[in-house]
XYZ file of C-alpha atoms in Angstrom:
347
model
C -18.438 13.615 -51.187
C -18.699 15.997 -48.234
C -16.710 19.152 -47.575
C -16.760 21.001 -44.261
C -14.977 23.985 -42.837
C -16.116 22.869 -39.400
C -18.556 20.001 -38.846
C -21.107 18.587 -41.244
C -24.677 19.024 -39.901
C -25.348 16.814 -36.901
C -21.729 15.794 -36.311
C -21.412 17.458 -32.917
C -24.336 15.441 -31.647
C -23.672 12.092 -33.237
C -19.884 11.965 -33.582
C -17.960 10.164 -36.306
C -21.009 8.185 -37.405
C -22.406 11.343 -39.091
C -19.635 11.246 -41.723
C -20.137 9.023 -44.743
C -16.803 7.218 -45.207
C -17.968 4.847 -47.914
C -16.720 7.004 -50.800
C -13.949 9.142 -49.333
C -11.337 9.424 -46.618
C -11.742 12.118 -43.960
C -8.887 14.602 -43.613
C -8.479 17.100 -40.778
C -6.293 20.115 -41.659
C -4.935 22.119 -38.730
C -3.344 25.485 -39.550
C -3.716 28.996 -38.153
C -3.113 30.651 -41.567
C -6.321 30.904 -43.661
C -4.429 30.992 -46.966
C -2.728 27.663 -46.178
C -6.074 26.149 -45.274
C -7.678 27.382 -48.479
C -4.988 25.952 -50.750
C -5.094 22.494 -49.174
C -8.853 22.491 -48.678
C -9.560 23.160 -52.366
C -6.988 20.653 -53.621
C -8.228 17.870 -51.338
C -11.862 18.675 -52.036
C -11.300 18.427 -55.787
C -9.569 15.070 -55.263
C -12.625 13.640 -53.497
C -11.589 13.837 -49.840
C -13.950 14.832 -47.036
C -12.269 17.853 -45.467
C -12.471 19.256 -41.936
C -10.423 22.206 -40.730
C -9.269 23.692 -37.419
C -7.355 26.907 -36.825
C -5.977 26.250 -33.333
C -4.953 23.363 -31.104
C -8.059 23.086 -28.928
C -10.333 23.024 -31.979
C -8.113 20.354 -33.542
C -8.420 18.084 -30.498
C -12.196 18.558 -30.378
C -12.695 17.853 -34.079
C -10.401 14.821 -34.009
C -12.215 13.321 -31.008
C -15.652 13.814 -32.562
C -14.954 13.050 -36.220
C -12.093 10.508 -35.898
C -10.520 11.545 -39.221
C -8.540 9.067 -41.271
C -5.506 11.367 -41.293
C -4.418 14.728 -39.813
C -2.367 17.400 -41.601
C -0.921 19.394 -38.724
C 0.914 22.740 -38.718
C 3.885 22.487 -36.375
C 4.065 26.146 -35.325
C 0.837 27.736 -34.100
C 0.181 30.316 -31.375
C -0.943 28.909 -28.043
C -0.893 25.124 -28.279
C 1.614 24.217 -30.983
C 1.396 21.232 -33.298
C 3.822 19.144 -31.262
C 1.562 19.346 -28.208
C -1.543 18.639 -30.315
C 0.139 15.503 -31.669
C 1.183 14.342 -28.215
C -2.373 14.707 -26.941
C -3.857 12.899 -29.920
C -1.454 10.011 -29.419
C -2.144 9.926 -25.675
C -5.878 9.360 -26.218
C -6.914 5.752 -27.026
C -9.683 7.083 -29.307
C -7.300 9.030 -31.577
C -3.926 7.337 -31.059
C -4.289 5.321 -34.278
C -4.741 8.355 -36.572
C -1.640 9.075 -38.716
C -0.320 12.633 -38.433
C 1.631 14.432 -41.162
C 3.336 17.583 -39.930
C 3.470 20.715 -42.081
C 6.450 22.833 -41.152
C 8.606 25.656 -42.408
C 11.348 24.539 -40.042
C 13.896 22.332 -41.714
C 16.459 22.028 -38.938
C 17.034 18.407 -37.958
C 15.988 18.911 -34.327
C 12.568 20.239 -35.376
C 11.942 17.356 -37.744
C 13.014 14.874 -35.081
C 10.681 16.594 -32.608
C 7.797 16.181 -35.059
C 8.405 12.458 -35.361
C 8.925 12.025 -31.624
C 5.605 13.783 -30.967
C 3.831 11.080 -32.969
C 4.058 12.210 -36.580
C 4.474 9.556 -39.276
C 5.794 12.041 -41.858
C 6.302 15.728 -42.608
C 6.107 18.120 -45.559
C 7.854 21.472 -45.742
C 6.307 24.828 -46.522
C 5.397 26.324 -48.896
C 2.926 23.466 -49.249
C 2.738 21.622 -52.564
C -0.693 19.891 -52.653
C 0.432 17.090 -54.985
C 3.305 16.194 -52.659
C 0.957 16.263 -49.676
C -1.536 13.947 -51.373
C 1.220 11.552 -52.430
C 2.425 11.316 -48.807
C -1.150 10.954 -47.599
C -1.792 8.060 -49.973
C 1.027 6.026 -48.471
C -0.119 6.488 -44.875
C -3.853 6.157 -45.588
C -3.206 2.781 -47.184
C -1.307 1.591 -44.118
C -3.981 2.995 -41.774
C -6.743 1.315 -43.783
C -5.013 -2.049 -43.506
C -4.483 -1.517 -39.759
C -8.205 -0.779 -39.309
C -9.125 -3.873 -41.292
C -6.777 -6.039 -39.208
C -8.171 -4.526 -36.005
C -11.733 -5.214 -37.156
C -10.900 -8.837 -37.946
C -9.199 -9.200 -34.552
C -12.284 -7.804 -32.785
C -14.526 -10.257 -34.638
C -12.258 -13.138 -33.657
C -12.218 -12.061 -30.004
C -15.998 -11.650 -29.937
C -16.392 -15.131 -31.393
C -14.131 -16.557 -28.696
C -16.238 -14.887 -26.003
C -19.445 -16.215 -27.552
C -18.176 -19.791 -27.254
C -17.247 -19.454 -23.592
C -13.657 -18.400 -24.095
C -12.240 -15.146 -22.757
C -9.325 -13.284 -24.263
C -6.790 -10.641 -23.326
C -4.039 -8.924 -25.265
C -0.886 -8.487 -23.181
C 2.270 -6.517 -23.987
C 5.090 -8.971 -23.404
C 7.766 -6.466 -22.444
C 5.922 -4.988 -19.438
C 2.835 -7.179 -18.900
C 0.302 -4.412 -19.546
C -3.183 -5.542 -20.593
C -3.800 -3.749 -23.884
C -7.299 -5.167 -24.381
C -9.633 -7.600 -22.649
C -13.145 -8.940 -23.048
C -15.718 -8.487 -20.255
C -15.581 -12.228 -19.529
C -11.770 -12.065 -19.227
C -11.999 -9.159 -16.774
C -14.492 -11.118 -14.658
C -12.338 -14.252 -14.609
C -9.128 -12.399 -13.753
C -10.851 -10.661 -10.860
C -12.313 -13.946 -9.633
C -8.975 -15.769 -9.642
C -6.490 -12.993 -8.871
C -8.393 -10.321 -6.928
C -8.852 -6.651 -7.795
C -8.891 -5.380 -11.378
C -5.530 -4.132 -12.642
C -4.169 -2.713 -15.908
C -1.406 -5.325 -15.634
C -1.646 -9.049 -16.187
C -1.142 -11.148 -13.032
C 2.552 -11.729 -12.313
C 2.098 -15.472 -12.846
C 0.754 -14.810 -16.354
C 3.481 -12.261 -17.112
C 6.234 -14.702 -16.149
C 4.669 -17.463 -18.259
C 4.327 -15.149 -21.263
C 7.876 -13.810 -21.047
C 9.281 -17.287 -20.623
C 7.798 -18.420 -23.924
C 7.742 -15.390 -26.227
C 10.905 -13.542 -25.271
C 13.006 -16.659 -25.746
C 15.026 -16.790 -28.959
C 12.916 -17.882 -31.969
C 9.779 -18.352 -29.854
C 7.699 -15.974 -31.980
C 8.925 -17.633 -35.168
C 8.027 -21.062 -33.859
C 4.554 -19.912 -32.929
C 4.018 -18.161 -36.257
C 4.756 -21.374 -38.107
C 2.800 -23.552 -35.683
C 5.865 -25.697 -35.139
C 5.348 -25.748 -31.390
C 2.797 -24.475 -28.909
C 4.099 -23.473 -25.482
C 2.653 -25.381 -22.537
C -0.572 -23.868 -21.283
C -0.733 -22.153 -17.926
C -3.353 -23.488 -15.486
C -4.504 -21.869 -12.254
C -6.706 -23.938 -9.954
C -9.282 -22.680 -7.495
C -10.934 -25.635 -5.807
C -12.620 -27.735 -8.494
C -12.389 -24.837 -10.951
C -9.452 -24.362 -13.272
C -8.517 -21.375 -15.451
C -6.247 -22.139 -18.401
C -4.237 -19.683 -20.518
C -3.146 -20.429 -24.085
C -1.075 -18.285 -26.436
C -3.232 -17.696 -29.513
C -1.414 -15.266 -31.799
C 0.775 -12.202 -31.915
C -1.481 -9.140 -32.040
C 1.138 -6.422 -32.562
C 4.621 -5.954 -33.959
C 7.526 -7.903 -32.539
C 9.310 -4.986 -30.852
C 10.066 -5.864 -27.247
C 8.319 -9.219 -27.655
C 5.150 -7.718 -29.135
C 1.533 -7.820 -28.006
C 0.003 -11.270 -27.620
C -3.572 -12.460 -27.715
C -4.071 -14.962 -24.886
C -7.144 -17.172 -24.805
C -8.501 -18.096 -21.381
C -11.036 -20.758 -20.498
C -12.492 -21.820 -17.198
C -13.243 -25.476 -16.620
C -15.302 -26.522 -13.617
C -15.161 -30.130 -12.493
C -18.352 -29.827 -10.452
C -20.135 -32.038 -12.991
C -17.415 -34.665 -12.621
C -17.781 -34.678 -8.839
C -21.554 -35.028 -9.253
C -21.051 -37.919 -11.687
C -18.807 -39.766 -9.215
C -21.382 -39.254 -6.473
C -24.129 -40.803 -8.604
C -21.986 -43.570 -10.109
C -20.592 -44.872 -6.812
C -23.441 -43.803 -4.484
C -21.186 -41.422 -2.574
C -22.176 -38.418 -0.507
C -21.220 -35.018 -1.937
C -18.279 -34.727 0.462
C -17.093 -38.301 -0.252
C -17.201 -37.526 -3.981
C -15.121 -34.400 -3.402
C -12.531 -36.380 -1.441
C -12.351 -38.983 -4.218
C -11.986 -36.235 -6.830
C -8.910 -34.846 -5.079
C -7.480 -38.349 -4.681
C -7.776 -38.685 -8.475
C -5.906 -35.374 -8.748
C -3.060 -36.857 -6.694
C -3.587 -34.904 -3.463
C -2.647 -36.328 -0.064
C -5.024 -36.219 2.926
C -3.450 -33.117 4.440
C -3.814 -31.176 1.167
C -7.384 -32.396 0.702
C -8.183 -31.206 4.205
C -6.778 -27.772 3.440
C -8.827 -27.534 0.257
C -12.089 -28.692 1.846
C -11.605 -27.007 5.210
C -11.474 -30.294 7.125
C -8.885 -32.082 9.258
C -6.748 -34.904 7.802
C -8.481 -37.283 10.238
C -11.901 -36.355 8.833
C -10.620 -36.820 5.284
C -9.296 -40.260 6.282
C -12.732 -41.283 7.581
C -14.417 -40.135 4.367
C -11.831 -42.040 2.361
C -12.424 -45.243 4.335
C -16.133 -45.054 3.464
C -15.201 -44.429 -0.189
C -12.994 -47.571 -0.190
C -15.844 -49.607 1.225
C -18.355 -48.388 -1.361
C -15.928 -48.957 -4.244
C -14.803 -52.340 -2.901
C -11.107 -51.414 -2.896
C -8.427 -51.196 -0.225
C -5.999 -48.519 -1.448
C -6.199 -44.965 -2.710
C -4.380 -46.045 -5.881
C -7.095 -48.569 -6.673
C -9.821 -46.044 -5.839
C -8.227 -43.419 -8.082
C -7.875 -45.903 -10.974
C -11.523 -46.982 -10.699
C -12.737 -43.391 -10.530
C -10.550 -42.338 -13.463
C -11.918 -45.122 -15.658
C -15.481 -44.023 -14.921
C -14.666 -40.329 -15.474
C -13.118 -41.062 -18.867
C -16.238 -42.926 -19.897
C -18.528 -40.050 -18.882
C -16.242 -37.038 -19.464
C -13.658 -37.743 -22.206
C -12.446 -34.139 -22.063
C -11.335 -34.403 -18.437
C -7.694 -33.422 -17.865
C -6.583 -35.475 -14.880
């Protein structure tokens, strides 16, 4: 058990890792009155908590950022930066936004209590402080915060595993399309397919997500695995990026946050297989590939940067080598061979 009126040795240099959290929760008390600090400090220390203190707003923000306490007990009324502003800044920072804040206030008017909650507080206690009441309130919120950290850790492990197996993942807020989280591979793929990096999911992805999760009962259906929405696919030449709804990552308010799994499939190997199987040139194999995909000569020309007449000439040579007379017959022959060599191919 560690007790500190400022930082334990080495904390300023090494951050939160310097605190041993294995046996106790870390509590940051913020109050400009030494007597209030002393009463709470001693009571929490005797109960086995690791205690940090701050006597003004700037010190509170610094200690919270470096130590990442498990909970903050925050005086509402302090000179200079008051507790409401401290709470707003803590909640505005991604590093400290998850930390539950309990306000300590001598103000009992409804508007002050509402202001405390609106600033980011999860609860409040009134002065004079009763340590037992404070610890009872803390116990409730520490339990919830502990579960949230455990869920977040499990989610990170799942996302890292997806990345390791060639999948990329993003978490998107359904109501406004903001990307809450993304893996490095996901960021790279989104830039490659949609252009510059953005804090928002591509409009195509946003529309697809809203269509399936904001519809009535969609979240319930997904939760019970009764139905999986159709996947979204974006093609770029012979490469294809697919999006699949994996699970809800946040609460359901406004549609919730959703973990979306992305995977890129390149059909370059399929084109190479057709070239070898039918003794086609690389360009002839590409033309045949797009015939299998149902494209007409004009579209194939646009994709390959060639005129429809050139595509027609390539296709005539493909017919001759395959011993067929129509594009339908050529596509059927190619598809049979692809399914033999690449069972996973999605035609």
